mmCIF file of C-alpha atoms and ligand atoms in Angstrom:
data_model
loop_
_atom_site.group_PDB
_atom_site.id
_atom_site.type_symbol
_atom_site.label_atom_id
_atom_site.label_comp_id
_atom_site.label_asym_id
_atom_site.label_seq_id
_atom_site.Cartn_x
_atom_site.Cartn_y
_atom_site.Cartn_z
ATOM 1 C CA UNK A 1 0.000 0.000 0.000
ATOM 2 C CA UNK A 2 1.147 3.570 -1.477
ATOM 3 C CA UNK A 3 0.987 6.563 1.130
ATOM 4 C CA UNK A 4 1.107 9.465 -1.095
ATOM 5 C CA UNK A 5 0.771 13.098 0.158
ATOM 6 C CA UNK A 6 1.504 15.081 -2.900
ATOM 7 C CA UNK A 7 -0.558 16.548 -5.569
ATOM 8 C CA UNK A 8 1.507 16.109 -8.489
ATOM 9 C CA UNK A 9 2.258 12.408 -7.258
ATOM 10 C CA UNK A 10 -1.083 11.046 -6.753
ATOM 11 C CA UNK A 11 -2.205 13.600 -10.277
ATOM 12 C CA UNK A 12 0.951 11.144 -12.226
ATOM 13 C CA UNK A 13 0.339 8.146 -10.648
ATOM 14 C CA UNK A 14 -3.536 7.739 -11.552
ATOM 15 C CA UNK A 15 -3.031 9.095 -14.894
ATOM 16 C CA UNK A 16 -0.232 6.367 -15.120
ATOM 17 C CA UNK A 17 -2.846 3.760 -14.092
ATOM 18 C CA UNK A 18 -5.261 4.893 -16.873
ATOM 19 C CA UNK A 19 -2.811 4.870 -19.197
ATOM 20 C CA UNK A 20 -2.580 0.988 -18.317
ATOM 21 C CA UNK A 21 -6.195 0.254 -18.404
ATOM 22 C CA UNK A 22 -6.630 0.325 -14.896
ATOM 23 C CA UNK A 23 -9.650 1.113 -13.452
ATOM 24 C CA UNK A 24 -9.637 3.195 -10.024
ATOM 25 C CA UNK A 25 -11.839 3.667 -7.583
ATOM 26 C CA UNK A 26 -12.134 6.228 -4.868
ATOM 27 C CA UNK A 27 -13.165 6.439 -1.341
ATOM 28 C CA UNK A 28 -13.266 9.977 0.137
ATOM 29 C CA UNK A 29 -13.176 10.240 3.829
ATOM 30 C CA UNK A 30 -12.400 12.445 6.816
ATOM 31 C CA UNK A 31 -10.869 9.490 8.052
ATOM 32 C CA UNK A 32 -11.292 8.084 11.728
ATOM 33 C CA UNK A 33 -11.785 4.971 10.038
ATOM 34 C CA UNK A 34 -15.055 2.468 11.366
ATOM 35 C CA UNK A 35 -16.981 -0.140 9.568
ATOM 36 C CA UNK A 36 -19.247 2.194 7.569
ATOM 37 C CA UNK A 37 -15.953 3.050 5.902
ATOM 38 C CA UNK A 38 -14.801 -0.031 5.132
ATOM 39 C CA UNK A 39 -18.148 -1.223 3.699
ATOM 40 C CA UNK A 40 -17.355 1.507 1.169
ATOM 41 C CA UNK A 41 -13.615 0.471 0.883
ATOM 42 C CA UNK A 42 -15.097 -3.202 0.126
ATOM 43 C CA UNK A 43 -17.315 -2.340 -3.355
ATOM 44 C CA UNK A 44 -14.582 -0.121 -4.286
ATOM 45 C CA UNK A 45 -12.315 -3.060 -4.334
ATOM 46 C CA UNK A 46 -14.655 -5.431 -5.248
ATOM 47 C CA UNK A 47 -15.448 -3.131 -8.387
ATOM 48 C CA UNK A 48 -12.286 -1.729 -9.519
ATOM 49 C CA UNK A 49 -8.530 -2.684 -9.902
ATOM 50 C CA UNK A 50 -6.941 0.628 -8.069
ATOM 51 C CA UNK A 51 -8.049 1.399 -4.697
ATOM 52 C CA UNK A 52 -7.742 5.100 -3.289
ATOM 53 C CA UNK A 53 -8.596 6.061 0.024
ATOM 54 C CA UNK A 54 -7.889 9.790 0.530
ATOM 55 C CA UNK A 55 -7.961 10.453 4.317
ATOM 56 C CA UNK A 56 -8.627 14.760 4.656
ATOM 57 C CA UNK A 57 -10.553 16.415 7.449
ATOM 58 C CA UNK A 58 -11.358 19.304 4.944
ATOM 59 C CA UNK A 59 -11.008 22.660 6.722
ATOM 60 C CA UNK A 60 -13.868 24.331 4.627
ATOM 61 C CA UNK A 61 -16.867 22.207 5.633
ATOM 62 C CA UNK A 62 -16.932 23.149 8.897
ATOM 63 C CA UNK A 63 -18.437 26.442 10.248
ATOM 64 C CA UNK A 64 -16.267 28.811 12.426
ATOM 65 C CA UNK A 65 -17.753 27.243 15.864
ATOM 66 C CA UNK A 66 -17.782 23.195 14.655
ATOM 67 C CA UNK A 67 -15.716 20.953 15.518
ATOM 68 C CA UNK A 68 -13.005 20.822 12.990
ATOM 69 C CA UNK A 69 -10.035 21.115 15.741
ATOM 70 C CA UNK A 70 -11.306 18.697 17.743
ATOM 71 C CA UNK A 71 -12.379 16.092 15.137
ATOM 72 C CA UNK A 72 -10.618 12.799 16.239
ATOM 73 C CA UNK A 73 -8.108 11.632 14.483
ATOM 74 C CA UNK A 74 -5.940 8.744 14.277
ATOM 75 C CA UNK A 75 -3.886 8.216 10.999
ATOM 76 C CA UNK A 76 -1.591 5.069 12.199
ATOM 77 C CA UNK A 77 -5.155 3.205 12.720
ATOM 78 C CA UNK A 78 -6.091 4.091 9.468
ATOM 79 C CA UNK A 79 -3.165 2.752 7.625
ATOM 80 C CA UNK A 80 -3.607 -0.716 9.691
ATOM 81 C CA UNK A 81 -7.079 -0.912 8.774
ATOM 82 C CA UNK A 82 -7.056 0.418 5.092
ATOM 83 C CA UNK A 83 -3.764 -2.319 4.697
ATOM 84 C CA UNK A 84 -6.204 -4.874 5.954
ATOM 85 C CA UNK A 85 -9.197 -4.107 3.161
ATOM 86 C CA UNK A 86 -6.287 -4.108 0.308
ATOM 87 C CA UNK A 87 -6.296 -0.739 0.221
ATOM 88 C CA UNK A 88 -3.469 0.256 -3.103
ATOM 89 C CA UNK A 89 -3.076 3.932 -2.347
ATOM 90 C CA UNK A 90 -3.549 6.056 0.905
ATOM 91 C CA UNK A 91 -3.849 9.811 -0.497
ATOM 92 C CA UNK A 92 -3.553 11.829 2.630
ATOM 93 C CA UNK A 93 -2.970 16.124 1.432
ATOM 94 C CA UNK A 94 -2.095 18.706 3.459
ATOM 95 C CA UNK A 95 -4.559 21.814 3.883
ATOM 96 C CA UNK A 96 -1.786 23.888 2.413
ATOM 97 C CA UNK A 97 -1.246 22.511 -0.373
ATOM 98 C CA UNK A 98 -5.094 21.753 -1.434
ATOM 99 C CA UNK A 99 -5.929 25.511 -0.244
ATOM 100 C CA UNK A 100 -2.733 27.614 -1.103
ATOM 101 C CA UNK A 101 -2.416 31.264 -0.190
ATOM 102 C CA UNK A 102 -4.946 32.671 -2.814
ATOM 103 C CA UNK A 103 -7.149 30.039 -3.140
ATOM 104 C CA UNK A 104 -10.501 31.389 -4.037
ATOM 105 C CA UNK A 105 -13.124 29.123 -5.778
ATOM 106 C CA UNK A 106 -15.792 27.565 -4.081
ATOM 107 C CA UNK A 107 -18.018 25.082 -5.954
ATOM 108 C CA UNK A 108 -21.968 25.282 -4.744
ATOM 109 C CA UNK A 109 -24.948 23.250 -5.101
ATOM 110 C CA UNK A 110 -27.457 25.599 -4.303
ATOM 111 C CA UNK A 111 -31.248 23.702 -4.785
ATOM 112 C CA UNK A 112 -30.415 20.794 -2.981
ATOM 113 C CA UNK A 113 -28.402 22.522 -0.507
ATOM 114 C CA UNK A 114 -31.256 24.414 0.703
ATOM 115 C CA UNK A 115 -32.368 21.951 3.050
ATOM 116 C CA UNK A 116 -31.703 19.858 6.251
ATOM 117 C CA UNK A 117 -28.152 20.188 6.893
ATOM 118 C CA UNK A 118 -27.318 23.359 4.466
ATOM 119 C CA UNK A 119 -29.663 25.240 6.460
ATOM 120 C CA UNK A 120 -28.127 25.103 9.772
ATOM 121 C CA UNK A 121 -24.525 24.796 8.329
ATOM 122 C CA UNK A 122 -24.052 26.515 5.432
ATOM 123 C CA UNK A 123 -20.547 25.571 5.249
ATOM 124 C CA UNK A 124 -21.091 22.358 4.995
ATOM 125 C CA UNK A 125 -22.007 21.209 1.652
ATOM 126 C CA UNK A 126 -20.438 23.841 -0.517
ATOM 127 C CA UNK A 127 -17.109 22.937 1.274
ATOM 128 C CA UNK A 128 -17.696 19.039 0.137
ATOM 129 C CA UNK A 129 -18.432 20.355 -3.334
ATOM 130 C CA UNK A 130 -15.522 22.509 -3.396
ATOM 131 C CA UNK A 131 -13.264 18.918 -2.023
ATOM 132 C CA UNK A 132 -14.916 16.643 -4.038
ATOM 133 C CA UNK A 133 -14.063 18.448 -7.722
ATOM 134 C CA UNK A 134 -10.777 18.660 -6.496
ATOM 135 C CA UNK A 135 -10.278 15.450 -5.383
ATOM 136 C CA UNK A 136 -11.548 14.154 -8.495
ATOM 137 C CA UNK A 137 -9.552 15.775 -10.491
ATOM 138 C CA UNK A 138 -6.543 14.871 -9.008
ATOM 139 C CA UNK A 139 -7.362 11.208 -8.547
ATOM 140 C CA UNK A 140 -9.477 10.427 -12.156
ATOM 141 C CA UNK A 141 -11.562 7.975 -10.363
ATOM 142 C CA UNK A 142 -13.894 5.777 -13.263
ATOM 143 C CA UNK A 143 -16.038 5.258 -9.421
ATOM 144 C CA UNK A 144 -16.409 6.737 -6.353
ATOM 145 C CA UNK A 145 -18.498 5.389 -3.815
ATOM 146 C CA UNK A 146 -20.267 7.799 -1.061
ATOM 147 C CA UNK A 147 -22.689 6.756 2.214
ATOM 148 C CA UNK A 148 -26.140 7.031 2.217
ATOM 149 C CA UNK A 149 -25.538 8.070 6.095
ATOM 150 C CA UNK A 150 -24.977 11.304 4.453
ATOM 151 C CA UNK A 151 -27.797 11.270 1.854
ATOM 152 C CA UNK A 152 -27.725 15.099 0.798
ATOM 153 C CA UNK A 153 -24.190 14.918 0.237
ATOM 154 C CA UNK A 154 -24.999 11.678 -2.212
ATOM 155 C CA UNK A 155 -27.396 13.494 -4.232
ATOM 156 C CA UNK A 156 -25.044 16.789 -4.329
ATOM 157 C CA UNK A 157 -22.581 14.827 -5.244
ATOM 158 C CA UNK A 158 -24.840 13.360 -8.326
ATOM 159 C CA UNK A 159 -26.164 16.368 -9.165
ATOM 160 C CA UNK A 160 -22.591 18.120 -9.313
ATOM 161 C CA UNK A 161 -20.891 15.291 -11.396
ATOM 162 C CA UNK A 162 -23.698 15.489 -13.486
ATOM 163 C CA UNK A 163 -23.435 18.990 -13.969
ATOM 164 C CA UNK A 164 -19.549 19.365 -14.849
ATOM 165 C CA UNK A 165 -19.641 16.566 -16.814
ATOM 166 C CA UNK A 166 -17.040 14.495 -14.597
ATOM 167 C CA UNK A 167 -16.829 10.652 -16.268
ATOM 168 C CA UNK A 168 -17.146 9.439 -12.347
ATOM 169 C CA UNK A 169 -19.890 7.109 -11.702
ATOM 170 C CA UNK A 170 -21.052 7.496 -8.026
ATOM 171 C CA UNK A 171 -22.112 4.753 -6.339
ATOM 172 C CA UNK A 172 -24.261 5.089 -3.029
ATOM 173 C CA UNK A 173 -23.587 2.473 -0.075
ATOM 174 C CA UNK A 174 -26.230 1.925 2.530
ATOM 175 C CA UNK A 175 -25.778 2.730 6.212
ATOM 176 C CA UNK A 176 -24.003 0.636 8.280
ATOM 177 C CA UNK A 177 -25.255 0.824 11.530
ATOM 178 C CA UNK A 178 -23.962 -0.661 15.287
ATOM 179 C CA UNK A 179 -25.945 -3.756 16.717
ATOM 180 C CA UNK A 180 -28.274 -1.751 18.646
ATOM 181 C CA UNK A 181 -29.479 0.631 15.661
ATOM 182 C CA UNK A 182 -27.325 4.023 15.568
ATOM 183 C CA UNK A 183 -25.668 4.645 12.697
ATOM 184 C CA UNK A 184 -22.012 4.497 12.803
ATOM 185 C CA UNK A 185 -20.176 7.709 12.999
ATOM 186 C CA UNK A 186 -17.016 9.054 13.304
ATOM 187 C CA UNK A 187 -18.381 11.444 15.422
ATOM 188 C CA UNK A 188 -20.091 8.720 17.695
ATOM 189 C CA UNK A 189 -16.104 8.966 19.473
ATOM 190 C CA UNK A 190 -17.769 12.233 21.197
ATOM 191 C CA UNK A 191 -20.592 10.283 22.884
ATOM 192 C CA UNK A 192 -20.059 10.248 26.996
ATOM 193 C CA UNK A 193 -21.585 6.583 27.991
ATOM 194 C CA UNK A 194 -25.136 8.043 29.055
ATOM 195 C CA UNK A 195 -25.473 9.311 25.510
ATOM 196 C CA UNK A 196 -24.329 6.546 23.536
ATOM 197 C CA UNK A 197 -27.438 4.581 25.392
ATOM 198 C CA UNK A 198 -29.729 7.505 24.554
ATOM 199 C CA UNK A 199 -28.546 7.307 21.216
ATOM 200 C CA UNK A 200 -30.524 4.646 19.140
ATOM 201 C CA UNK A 201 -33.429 6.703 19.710
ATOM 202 C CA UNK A 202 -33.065 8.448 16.703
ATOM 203 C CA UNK A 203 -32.733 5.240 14.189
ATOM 204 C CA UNK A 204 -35.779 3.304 16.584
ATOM 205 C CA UNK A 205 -37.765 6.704 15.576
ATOM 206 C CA UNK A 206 -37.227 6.345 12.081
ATOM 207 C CA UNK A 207 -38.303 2.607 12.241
ATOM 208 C CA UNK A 208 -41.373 3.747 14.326
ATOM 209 C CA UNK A 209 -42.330 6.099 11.473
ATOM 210 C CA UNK A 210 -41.787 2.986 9.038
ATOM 211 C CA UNK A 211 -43.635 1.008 10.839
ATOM 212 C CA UNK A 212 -47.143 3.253 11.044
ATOM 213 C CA UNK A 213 -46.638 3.751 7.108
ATOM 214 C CA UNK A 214 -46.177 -0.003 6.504
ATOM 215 C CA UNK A 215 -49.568 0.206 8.494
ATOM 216 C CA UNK A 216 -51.207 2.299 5.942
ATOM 217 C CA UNK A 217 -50.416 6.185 8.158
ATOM 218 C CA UNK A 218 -49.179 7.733 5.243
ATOM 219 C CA UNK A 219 -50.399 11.296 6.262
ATOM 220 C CA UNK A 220 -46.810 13.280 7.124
ATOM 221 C CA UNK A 221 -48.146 16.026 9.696
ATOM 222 C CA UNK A 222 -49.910 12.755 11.641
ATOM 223 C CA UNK A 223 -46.575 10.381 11.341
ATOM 224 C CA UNK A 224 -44.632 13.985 12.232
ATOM 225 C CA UNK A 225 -46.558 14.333 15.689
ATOM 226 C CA UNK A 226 -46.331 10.265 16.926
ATOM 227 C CA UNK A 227 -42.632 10.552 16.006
ATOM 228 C CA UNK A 228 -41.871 14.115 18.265
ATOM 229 C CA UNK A 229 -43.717 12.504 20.642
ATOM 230 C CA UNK A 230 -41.828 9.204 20.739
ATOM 231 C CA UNK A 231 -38.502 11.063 21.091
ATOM 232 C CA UNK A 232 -39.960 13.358 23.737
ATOM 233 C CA UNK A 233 -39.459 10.487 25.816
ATOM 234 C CA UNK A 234 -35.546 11.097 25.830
ATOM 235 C CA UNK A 235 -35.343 14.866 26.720
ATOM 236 C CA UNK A 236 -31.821 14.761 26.249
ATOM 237 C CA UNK A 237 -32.283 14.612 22.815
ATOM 238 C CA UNK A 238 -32.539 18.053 21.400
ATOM 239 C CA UNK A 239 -34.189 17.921 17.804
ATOM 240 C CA UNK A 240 -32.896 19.778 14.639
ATOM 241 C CA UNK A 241 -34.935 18.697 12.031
ATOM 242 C CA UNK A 242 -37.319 15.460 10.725
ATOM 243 C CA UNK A 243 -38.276 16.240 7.790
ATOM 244 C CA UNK A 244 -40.149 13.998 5.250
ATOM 245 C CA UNK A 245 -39.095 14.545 1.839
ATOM 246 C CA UNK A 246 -38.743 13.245 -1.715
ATOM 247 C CA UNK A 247 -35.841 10.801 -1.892
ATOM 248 C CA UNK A 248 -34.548 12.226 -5.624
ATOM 249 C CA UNK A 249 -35.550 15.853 -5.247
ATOM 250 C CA UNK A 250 -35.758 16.834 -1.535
ATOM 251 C CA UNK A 251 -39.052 18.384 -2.453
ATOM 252 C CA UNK A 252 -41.385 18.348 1.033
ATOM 253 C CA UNK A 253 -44.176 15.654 1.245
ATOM 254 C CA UNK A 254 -47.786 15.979 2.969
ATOM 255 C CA UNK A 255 -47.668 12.170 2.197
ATOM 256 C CA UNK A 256 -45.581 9.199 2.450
ATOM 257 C CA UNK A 257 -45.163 8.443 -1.585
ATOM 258 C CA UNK A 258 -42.364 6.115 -2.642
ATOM 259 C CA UNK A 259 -39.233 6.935 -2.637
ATOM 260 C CA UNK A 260 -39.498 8.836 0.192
ATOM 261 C CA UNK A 261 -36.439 10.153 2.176
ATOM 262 C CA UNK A 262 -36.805 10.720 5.930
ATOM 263 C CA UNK A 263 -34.275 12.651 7.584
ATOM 264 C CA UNK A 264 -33.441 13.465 11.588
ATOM 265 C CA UNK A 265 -30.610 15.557 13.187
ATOM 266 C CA UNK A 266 -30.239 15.940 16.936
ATOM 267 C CA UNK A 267 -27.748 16.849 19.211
ATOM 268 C CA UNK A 268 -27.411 14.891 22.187
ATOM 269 C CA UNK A 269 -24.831 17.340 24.371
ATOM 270 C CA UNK A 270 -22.121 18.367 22.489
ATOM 271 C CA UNK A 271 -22.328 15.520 19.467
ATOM 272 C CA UNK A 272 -24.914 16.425 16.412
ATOM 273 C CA UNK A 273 -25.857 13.109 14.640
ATOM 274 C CA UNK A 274 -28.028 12.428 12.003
ATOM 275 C CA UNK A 275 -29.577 9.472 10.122
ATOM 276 C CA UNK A 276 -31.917 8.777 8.064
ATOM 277 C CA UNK A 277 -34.335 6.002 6.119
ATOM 278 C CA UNK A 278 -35.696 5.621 2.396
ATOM 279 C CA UNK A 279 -39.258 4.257 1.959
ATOM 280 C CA UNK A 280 -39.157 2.439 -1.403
HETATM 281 P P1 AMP B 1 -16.705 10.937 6.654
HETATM 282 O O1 AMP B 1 -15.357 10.414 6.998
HETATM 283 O O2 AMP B 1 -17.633 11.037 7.820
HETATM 284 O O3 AMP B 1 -16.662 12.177 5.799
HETATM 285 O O4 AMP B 1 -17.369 9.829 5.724
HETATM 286 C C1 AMP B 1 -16.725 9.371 4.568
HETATM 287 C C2 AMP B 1 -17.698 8.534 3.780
HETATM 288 O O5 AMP B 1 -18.157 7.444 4.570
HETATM 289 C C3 AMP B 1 -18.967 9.321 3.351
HETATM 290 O O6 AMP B 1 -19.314 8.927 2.041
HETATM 291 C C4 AMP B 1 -19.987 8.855 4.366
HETATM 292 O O7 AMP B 1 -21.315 8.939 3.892
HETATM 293 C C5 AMP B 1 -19.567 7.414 4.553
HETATM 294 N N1 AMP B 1 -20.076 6.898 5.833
HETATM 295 C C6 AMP B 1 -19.949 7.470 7.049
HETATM 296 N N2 AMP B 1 -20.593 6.746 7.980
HETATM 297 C C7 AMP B 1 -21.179 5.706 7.317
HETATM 298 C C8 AMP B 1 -22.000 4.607 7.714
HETATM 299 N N3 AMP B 1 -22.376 4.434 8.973
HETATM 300 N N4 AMP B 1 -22.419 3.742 6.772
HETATM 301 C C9 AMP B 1 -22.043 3.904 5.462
HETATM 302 N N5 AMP B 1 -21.271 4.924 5.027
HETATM 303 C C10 AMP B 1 -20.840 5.808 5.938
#
């Protein structure tokens, strides 16, 4: 496995690779490696001949009062792990070389940013936009394979690929989740031991809301008002947003109609999470 830290390397070595009829794939992460991550790191290998992690907690996505000093890190880990999926390349950039002095572009989604988590951090997905063109460009990746844990990202990804005409096909990976239900996080490392109980309450909310539709409640402001009151029971559990939408377009539902895309985000303390759950 290939550690390489610098632009014009990785930018020679995967045009190198496509010169030899190699197909690569690429797995972008903040790293902090758990098994969601790997799941990803497993279709990219089982899909393509090149694998490249890139490992980059990306300075621009976070707002000036999130948690980008304190977001754990552990790059030694990572190496061990990504050596044990078969990982062929580990790209791992410095912030001062992707964002030079002068650096002044910013690449924005706007429609589908207008929602959920672009309203309350508006940092957020413009700064994954603004990674994600340049990591593809440097990287050429024929795939690259995104979580569904982070479903707006997925489709702003889509839409943006679509729109610059990048010859990338994205590939979505479901959520891979702990035993007991939450969704596995990097940021789950935050959780003090009360909260990590408390916090399967937002994924058994999401399955409560499943379960009343699969029971014919398809009416949203009804399934809305049994699911606020099912997490009311956990007042440590201070709600964002749960929003029932259109899985392609984001656009707001009155009523459950296939596929629809419901989305929580909650802070418990310090630690925002979010998940979420397609009705198909
Ligand atoms: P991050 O390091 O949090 O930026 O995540 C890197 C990639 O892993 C993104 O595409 C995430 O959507 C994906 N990911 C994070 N957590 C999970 C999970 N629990 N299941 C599947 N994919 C995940």
């Amino acid at each position: 496995m290939d550690i390489i830290t610098s632009l014009s390397e990785i930018r020679e070595r995967t045009l190198e690779l496509r010169g030899a009829q190699q197909t690569i794939a690429l797995v972008p992460t903040m790293g902090y490696l758990h098994e969601g991550h790997l799941s990803l790191l497993r279709i990219a290998r089982e899909k393509a001949d090149v694998v490249i992690l890139s490992i980059f907690v990306n300075p621009i996505q976070f707002g000036a009062n999130e948690d980008f000093h304190h977001y754990p890190r552990d790059l030694e880990r990572d190496l061990s792990l990504a050596e044990k999926e078969k990982v062929d390349i580990v790209f791992t950039p410095s912030a001062e070389d992707l964002y030079p002095k002068g650096f002044d572009t910013i690449i924005s989604v706007p429609h589908l940013s207008n929602h959920l988590c672009g309203l309350s951090r508006p940092d957020f997905l413009q700064g994954v936009a603004t990674i994600i063109t340049i990591l593809f460009h440097l990287t050429s990746p024929h795939i690259a394979i995104f979580g569904e844990k982070d479903y707006q990202q997925l489709l702003v990804i889509r839409q943006l690929v679509k729109d610059l005409q990048f010859q990338t096909t994205i590939i979505g990976a479901p959520i891979f989740r702990e035993p007991d239900g939450l969704a596995m996080s990097s940021r789950n490392a935050y959780l003090t031991p009360t909260e990590r109980t408390v916090a399967p309450f937002l994924y058994q909310t999401l399955q409560t809301i499943q379960e009343m539709s699969q029971k014919g409640i398809h009416t949203v402001s009804v399934l809305n008002e049994k699911a606020r009151s099912f997490l009311s029971q956990e007042p440590s559990i201070q709600l964002e947003y749960l929003e029932f939408m259109d899985a392609k377009t984001l656009a707001p539902l009155t009523k459950i109609r296939p596929p629809a895309f419901i989305a929580i985000a909650a802070k418990l303390g310090k630690t925002r999470l979010i998940d979420n759950l397609i009705i198909s």
